[in-house]
């Protein structure tokens, strides 16, 4: 008998799956010290209106404010390290015939933990691009807030703001995997921001079982086959340890 209600069923579902999708949100990195977006009291947006910060219109209105907000978050994230849950997910691909990790997180922690193929749906805070033309760019040290691109426009973080399209290549990979997976493991997302919020339902409608790990109910919980009400850091290693034992270290 495992510690958390639902763990044994979650293990059964994943042990019986050949193709698995894992999708993660901000709660995945909370125990590494990265604040989530919507959990009081430390939520990132507690003091700000997201519409002022994470939109093209917000950046156009006050580029320095948005740049500084991201610069502060980048400094803070750079001091964090992945936890045992990130490392457990990095061990998962070898357990299945098909595996895809879809993260909404921009913090790079899955990659640092050893996941080699991470679909970063909302981009990466450590990359930059031109605000006007979208080409990749590297800011010069001390080049202003925001720094200018060579073409004269401002630079911005290479993240996906509200109202912006996700990378079509990422979307194609996501929906192809969702259509064919046997199980989807959903970790630490409020299930409110689309299109990622719709992924569990897409997978379920294509026949997959839905396992959720989250200390609080989310928008995903009503359609989850199993809801493991617990944090990512302690739960995922237990889950992956059990799968590795069952699969004989395949
Ligand atoms: C733990 C834990 C622990 C705590 N362990 N768990 C369909 C319907 C309605 C609207 C739309 C729609 N389709 C598109 C839209 C518009 C919009 C949208 O979804 N709006 C909704 C708010 C309604 N979507 C978009 O604009 C997207 N673009 C798009 O679809 O383009 C086409 C289009 C355009 C326009 C109209 C229609 C279509 C782009 C979305 C980009 C989101 N960007 C952000 C910012 C990224 C950059 C940055 O970081 O600054 O991404 S918003 C923010 O929310 C961030 C996150 O990735 C995202 C999701 O947040 P997440 O991960 O769920 O975090 P939280 O904080 O909300 O939840 C944390 C969870 O963790 C909680 O459940 C906790 O309980 C849990 N937790 N501790 C495990 N220890």
PDB file of N, CA and C in Angstrom, residues 69-116:
ATOM      1  N   UNK A  69      10.491  42.898 -14.854  1.00  0.00           N
ATOM      2  CA  UNK A  69       9.774  41.797 -14.201  1.00  0.00           C
ATOM      3  C   UNK A  69      10.388  40.464 -14.620  1.00  0.00           C
ATOM      4  N   UNK A  70      10.645  40.317 -15.897  1.00  0.00           N
ATOM      5  CA  UNK A  70      11.264  39.073 -16.377  1.00  0.00           C
ATOM      6  C   UNK A  70      12.709  38.951 -15.907  1.00  0.00           C
ATOM      7  N   UNK A  71      13.439  40.089 -15.885  1.00  0.00           N
ATOM      8  CA  UNK A  71      14.848  40.031 -15.448  1.00  0.00           C
ATOM      9  C   UNK A  71      14.923  39.564 -14.002  1.00  0.00           C
ATOM     10  N   UNK A  72      14.025  40.044 -13.169  1.00  0.00           N
ATOM     11  CA  UNK A  72      13.987  39.653 -11.758  1.00  0.00           C
ATOM     12  C   UNK A  72      13.653  38.166 -11.621  1.00  0.00           C
ATOM     13  N   UNK A  73      12.669  37.724 -12.394  1.00  0.00           N
ATOM     14  CA  UNK A  73      12.311  36.302 -12.348  1.00  0.00           C
ATOM     15  C   UNK A  73      13.470  35.435 -12.857  1.00  0.00           C
ATOM     16  N   UNK A  74      14.161  35.920 -13.908  1.00  0.00           N
ATOM     17  CA  UNK A  74      15.281  35.154 -14.460  1.00  0.00           C
ATOM     18  C   UNK A  74      16.382  34.993 -13.407  1.00  0.00           C
ATOM     19  N   UNK A  75      16.671  36.086 -12.693  1.00  0.00           N
ATOM     20  CA  UNK A  75      17.685  36.014 -11.630  1.00  0.00           C
ATOM     21  C   UNK A  75      17.270  35.009 -10.565  1.00  0.00           C
ATOM     22  N   UNK A  76      15.999  35.058 -10.202  1.00  0.00           N
ATOM     23  CA  UNK A  76      15.510  34.179  -9.147  1.00  0.00           C
ATOM     24  C   UNK A  76      15.522  32.707  -9.602  1.00  0.00           C
ATOM     25  N   UNK A  77      15.075  32.472 -10.821  1.00  0.00           N
ATOM     26  CA  UNK A  77      15.033  31.091 -11.333  1.00  0.00           C
ATOM     27  C   UNK A  77      16.448  30.541 -11.483  1.00  0.00           C
ATOM     28  N   UNK A  78      17.388  31.403 -11.869  1.00  0.00           N
ATOM     29  CA  UNK A  78      18.777  30.949 -12.075  1.00  0.00           C
ATOM     30  C   UNK A  78      19.380  30.400 -10.791  1.00  0.00           C
ATOM     31  N   UNK A  79      18.828  30.780  -9.664  1.00  0.00           N
ATOM     32  CA  UNK A  79      19.348  30.294  -8.376  1.00  0.00           C
ATOM     33  C   UNK A  79      18.684  29.001  -7.928  1.00  0.00           C
ATOM     34  N   UNK A  80      17.700  28.529  -8.687  1.00  0.00           N
ATOM     35  CA  UNK A  80      17.005  27.312  -8.269  1.00  0.00           C
ATOM     36  C   UNK A  80      17.619  26.082  -8.955  1.00  0.00           C
ATOM     37  N   UNK A  81      17.332  24.942  -8.386  1.00  0.00           N
ATOM     38  CA  UNK A  81      17.800  23.686  -8.984  1.00  0.00           C
ATOM     39  C   UNK A  81      16.611  22.712  -9.052  1.00  0.00           C
ATOM     40  N   UNK A  82      16.694  21.759  -9.967  1.00  0.00           N
ATOM     41  CA  UNK A  82      15.604  20.786 -10.052  1.00  0.00           C
ATOM     42  C   UNK A  82      15.508  19.970  -8.773  1.00  0.00           C
ATOM     43  N   UNK A  83      14.329  19.452  -8.490  1.00  0.00           N
ATOM     44  CA  UNK A  83      14.170  18.577  -7.327  1.00  0.00           C
ATOM     45  C   UNK A  83      14.005  17.125  -7.790  1.00  0.00           C
ATOM     46  N   UNK A  84      13.787  16.251  -6.816  1.00  0.00           N
ATOM     47  CA  UNK A  84      13.739  14.816  -7.121  1.00  0.00           C
ATOM     48  C   UNK A  84      12.603  14.472  -8.090  1.00  0.00           C
ATOM     49  N   UNK A  85      11.558  15.273  -8.098  1.00  0.00           N
ATOM     50  CA  UNK A  85      10.443  15.026  -9.031  1.00  0.00           C
ATOM     51  C   UNK A  85      10.860  15.288 -10.470  1.00  0.00           C
ATOM     52  N   UNK A  86      11.603  16.383 -10.706  1.00  0.00           N
ATOM     53  CA  UNK A  86      12.126  16.631 -12.059  1.00  0.00           C
ATOM     54  C   UNK A  86      13.035  15.469 -12.483  1.00  0.00           C
ATOM     55  N   UNK A  87      13.862  15.023 -11.555  1.00  0.00           N
ATOM     56  CA  UNK A  87      14.806  13.950 -11.905  1.00  0.00           C
ATOM     57  C   UNK A  87      14.065  12.635 -12.164  1.00  0.00           C
ATOM     58  N   UNK A  88      12.982  12.413 -11.438  1.00  0.00           N
ATOM     59  CA  UNK A  88      12.185  11.191 -11.674  1.00  0.00           C
ATOM     60  C   UNK A  88      11.594  11.223 -13.085  1.00  0.00           C
ATOM     61  N   UNK A  89      11.072  12.368 -13.499  1.00  0.00           N
ATOM     62  CA  UNK A  89      10.500  12.453 -14.856  1.00  0.00           C
ATOM     63  C   UNK A  89      11.589  12.189 -15.896  1.00  0.00           C
ATOM     64  N   UNK A  90      12.796  12.642 -15.626  1.00  0.00           N
ATOM     65  CA  UNK A  90      13.899  12.418 -16.581  1.00  0.00           C
ATOM     66  C   UNK A  90      14.204  10.934 -16.761  1.00  0.00           C
ATOM     67  N   UNK A  91      13.808  10.118 -15.780  1.00  0.00           N
ATOM     68  CA  UNK A  91      14.056   8.660 -15.883  1.00  0.00           C
ATOM     69  C   UNK A  91      12.934   7.933 -16.609  1.00  0.00           C
ATOM     70  N   UNK A  92      11.854   8.634 -16.915  1.00  0.00           N
ATOM     71  CA  UNK A  92      10.674   7.941 -17.443  1.00  0.00           C
ATOM     72  C   UNK A  92      10.779   7.454 -18.892  1.00  0.00           C
ATOM     73  N   UNK A  93      11.432   8.176 -19.811  1.00  0.00           N
ATOM     74  CA  UNK A  93      11.343   7.760 -21.219  1.00  0.00           C
ATOM     75  C   UNK A  93      11.726   6.308 -21.466  1.00  0.00           C
ATOM     76  N   UNK A  94      12.713   5.818 -20.746  1.00  0.00           N
ATOM     77  CA  UNK A  94      13.169   4.447 -21.019  1.00  0.00           C
ATOM     78  C   UNK A  94      12.163   3.384 -20.554  1.00  0.00           C
ATOM     79  N   UNK A  95      11.152   3.806 -19.807  1.00  0.00           N
ATOM     80  CA  UNK A  95      10.167   2.845 -19.303  1.00  0.00           C
ATOM     81  C   UNK A  95       9.050   2.555 -20.302  1.00  0.00           C
ATOM     82  N   UNK A  96       8.977   3.366 -21.364  1.00  0.00           N
ATOM     83  CA  UNK A  96       7.832   3.256 -22.276  1.00  0.00           C
ATOM     84  C   UNK A  96       8.297   3.178 -23.728  1.00  0.00           C
ATOM     85  N   UNK A  97       7.411   2.668 -24.594  1.00  0.00           N
ATOM     86  CA  UNK A  97       7.733   2.631 -26.025  1.00  0.00           C
ATOM     87  C   UNK A  97       7.640   4.035 -26.624  1.00  0.00           C
ATOM     88  N   UNK A  98       6.713   4.819 -26.101  1.00  0.00           N
ATOM     89  CA  UNK A  98       6.576   6.194 -26.568  1.00  0.00           C
ATOM     90  C   UNK A  98       6.452   7.109 -25.372  1.00  0.00           C
ATOM     91  N   UNK A  99       7.124   8.247 -25.410  1.00  0.00           N
ATOM     92  CA  UNK A  99       7.093   9.160 -24.259  1.00  0.00           C
ATOM     93  C   UNK A  99       7.284  10.580 -24.752  1.00  0.00           C
ATOM     94  N   UNK A 100       6.474  11.495 -24.229  1.00  0.00           N
ATOM     95  CA  UNK A 100       6.702  12.906 -24.554  1.00  0.00           C
ATOM     96  C   UNK A 100       6.425  13.758 -23.322  1.00  0.00           C
ATOM     97  N   UNK A 101       7.331  14.689 -23.063  1.00  0.00           N
ATOM     98  CA  UNK A 101       7.189  15.633 -21.946  1.00  0.00           C
ATOM     99  C   UNK A 101       6.808  16.998 -22.498  1.00  0.00           C
ATOM    100  N   UNK A 102       5.626  17.462 -22.081  1.00  0.00           N
ATOM    101  CA  UNK A 102       5.123  18.772 -22.511  1.00  0.00           C
ATOM    102  C   UNK A 102       5.086  19.666 -21.281  1.00  0.00           C
ATOM    103  N   UNK A 103       5.876  20.717 -21.258  1.00  0.00           N
ATOM    104  CA  UNK A 103       5.827  21.596 -20.087  1.00  0.00           C
ATOM    105  C   UNK A 103       5.359  22.982 -20.462  1.00  0.00           C
ATOM    106  N   UNK A 104       4.587  23.571 -19.542  1.00  0.00           N
ATOM    107  CA  UNK A 104       4.226  24.985 -19.693  1.00  0.00           C
ATOM    108  C   UNK A 104       5.295  25.860 -19.044  1.00  0.00           C
ATOM    109  N   UNK A 105       6.254  25.225 -18.372  1.00  0.00           N
ATOM    110  CA  UNK A 105       7.223  26.007 -17.601  1.00  0.00           C
ATOM    111  C   UNK A 105       8.331  26.545 -18.493  1.00  0.00           C
ATOM    112  N   UNK A 106       8.801  27.716 -18.114  1.00  0.00           N
ATOM    113  CA  UNK A 106       9.825  28.410 -18.910  1.00  0.00           C
ATOM    114  C   UNK A 106      11.160  28.406 -18.177  1.00  0.00           C
ATOM    115  N   UNK A 107      11.257  27.583 -17.108  1.00  0.00           N
ATOM    116  CA  UNK A 107      12.380  27.711 -16.174  1.00  0.00           C
ATOM    117  C   UNK A 107      13.548  26.789 -16.469  1.00  0.00           C
ATOM    118  N   UNK A 108      13.435  25.951 -17.478  1.00  0.00           N
ATOM    119  CA  UNK A 108      14.550  25.081 -17.884  1.00  0.00           C
ATOM    120  C   UNK A 108      14.850  23.948 -16.907  1.00  0.00           C
ATOM    121  N   UNK A 109      14.064  23.792 -15.842  1.00  0.00           N
ATOM    122  CA  UNK A 109      14.455  22.832 -14.802  1.00  0.00           C
ATOM    123  C   UNK A 109      14.348  21.380 -15.260  1.00  0.00           C
ATOM    124  N   UNK A 110      13.409  21.071 -16.169  1.00  0.00           N
ATOM    125  CA  UNK A 110      13.353  19.694 -16.681  1.00  0.00           C
ATOM    126  C   UNK A 110      14.645  19.348 -17.428  1.00  0.00           C
ATOM    127  N   UNK A 111      15.117  20.282 -18.238  1.00  0.00           N
ATOM    128  CA  UNK A 111      16.339  20.025 -19.007  1.00  0.00           C
ATOM    129  C   UNK A 111      17.526  19.885 -18.058  1.00  0.00           C
ATOM    130  N   UNK A 112      17.627  20.776 -17.086  1.00  0.00           N
ATOM    131  CA  UNK A 112      18.728  20.689 -16.117  1.00  0.00           C
ATOM    132  C   UNK A 112      18.683  19.362 -15.370  1.00  0.00           C
ATOM    133  N   UNK A 113      17.474  18.838 -15.153  1.00  0.00           N
ATOM    134  CA  UNK A 113      17.335  17.568 -14.422  1.00  0.00           C
ATOM    135  C   UNK A 113      17.697  16.360 -15.276  1.00  0.00           C
ATOM    136  N   UNK A 114      17.877  16.568 -16.584  1.00  0.00           N
ATOM    137  CA  UNK A 114      18.290  15.454 -17.428  1.00  0.00           C
ATOM    138  C   UNK A 114      17.296  15.031 -18.486  1.00  0.00           C
ATOM    139  N   UNK A 115      16.127  15.657 -18.541  1.00  0.00           N
ATOM    140  CA  UNK A 115      15.194  15.342 -19.635  1.00  0.00           C
ATOM    141  C   UNK A 115      15.783  15.897 -20.924  1.00  0.00           C
ATOM    142  N   UNK A 116      15.896  15.026 -21.929  1.00  0.00           N
ATOM    143  CA  UNK A 116      16.642  15.448 -23.127  1.00  0.00           C
ATOM    144  C   UNK A 116      15.734  15.990 -24.220  1.00  0.00           C
TER     145      UNK A 116
END
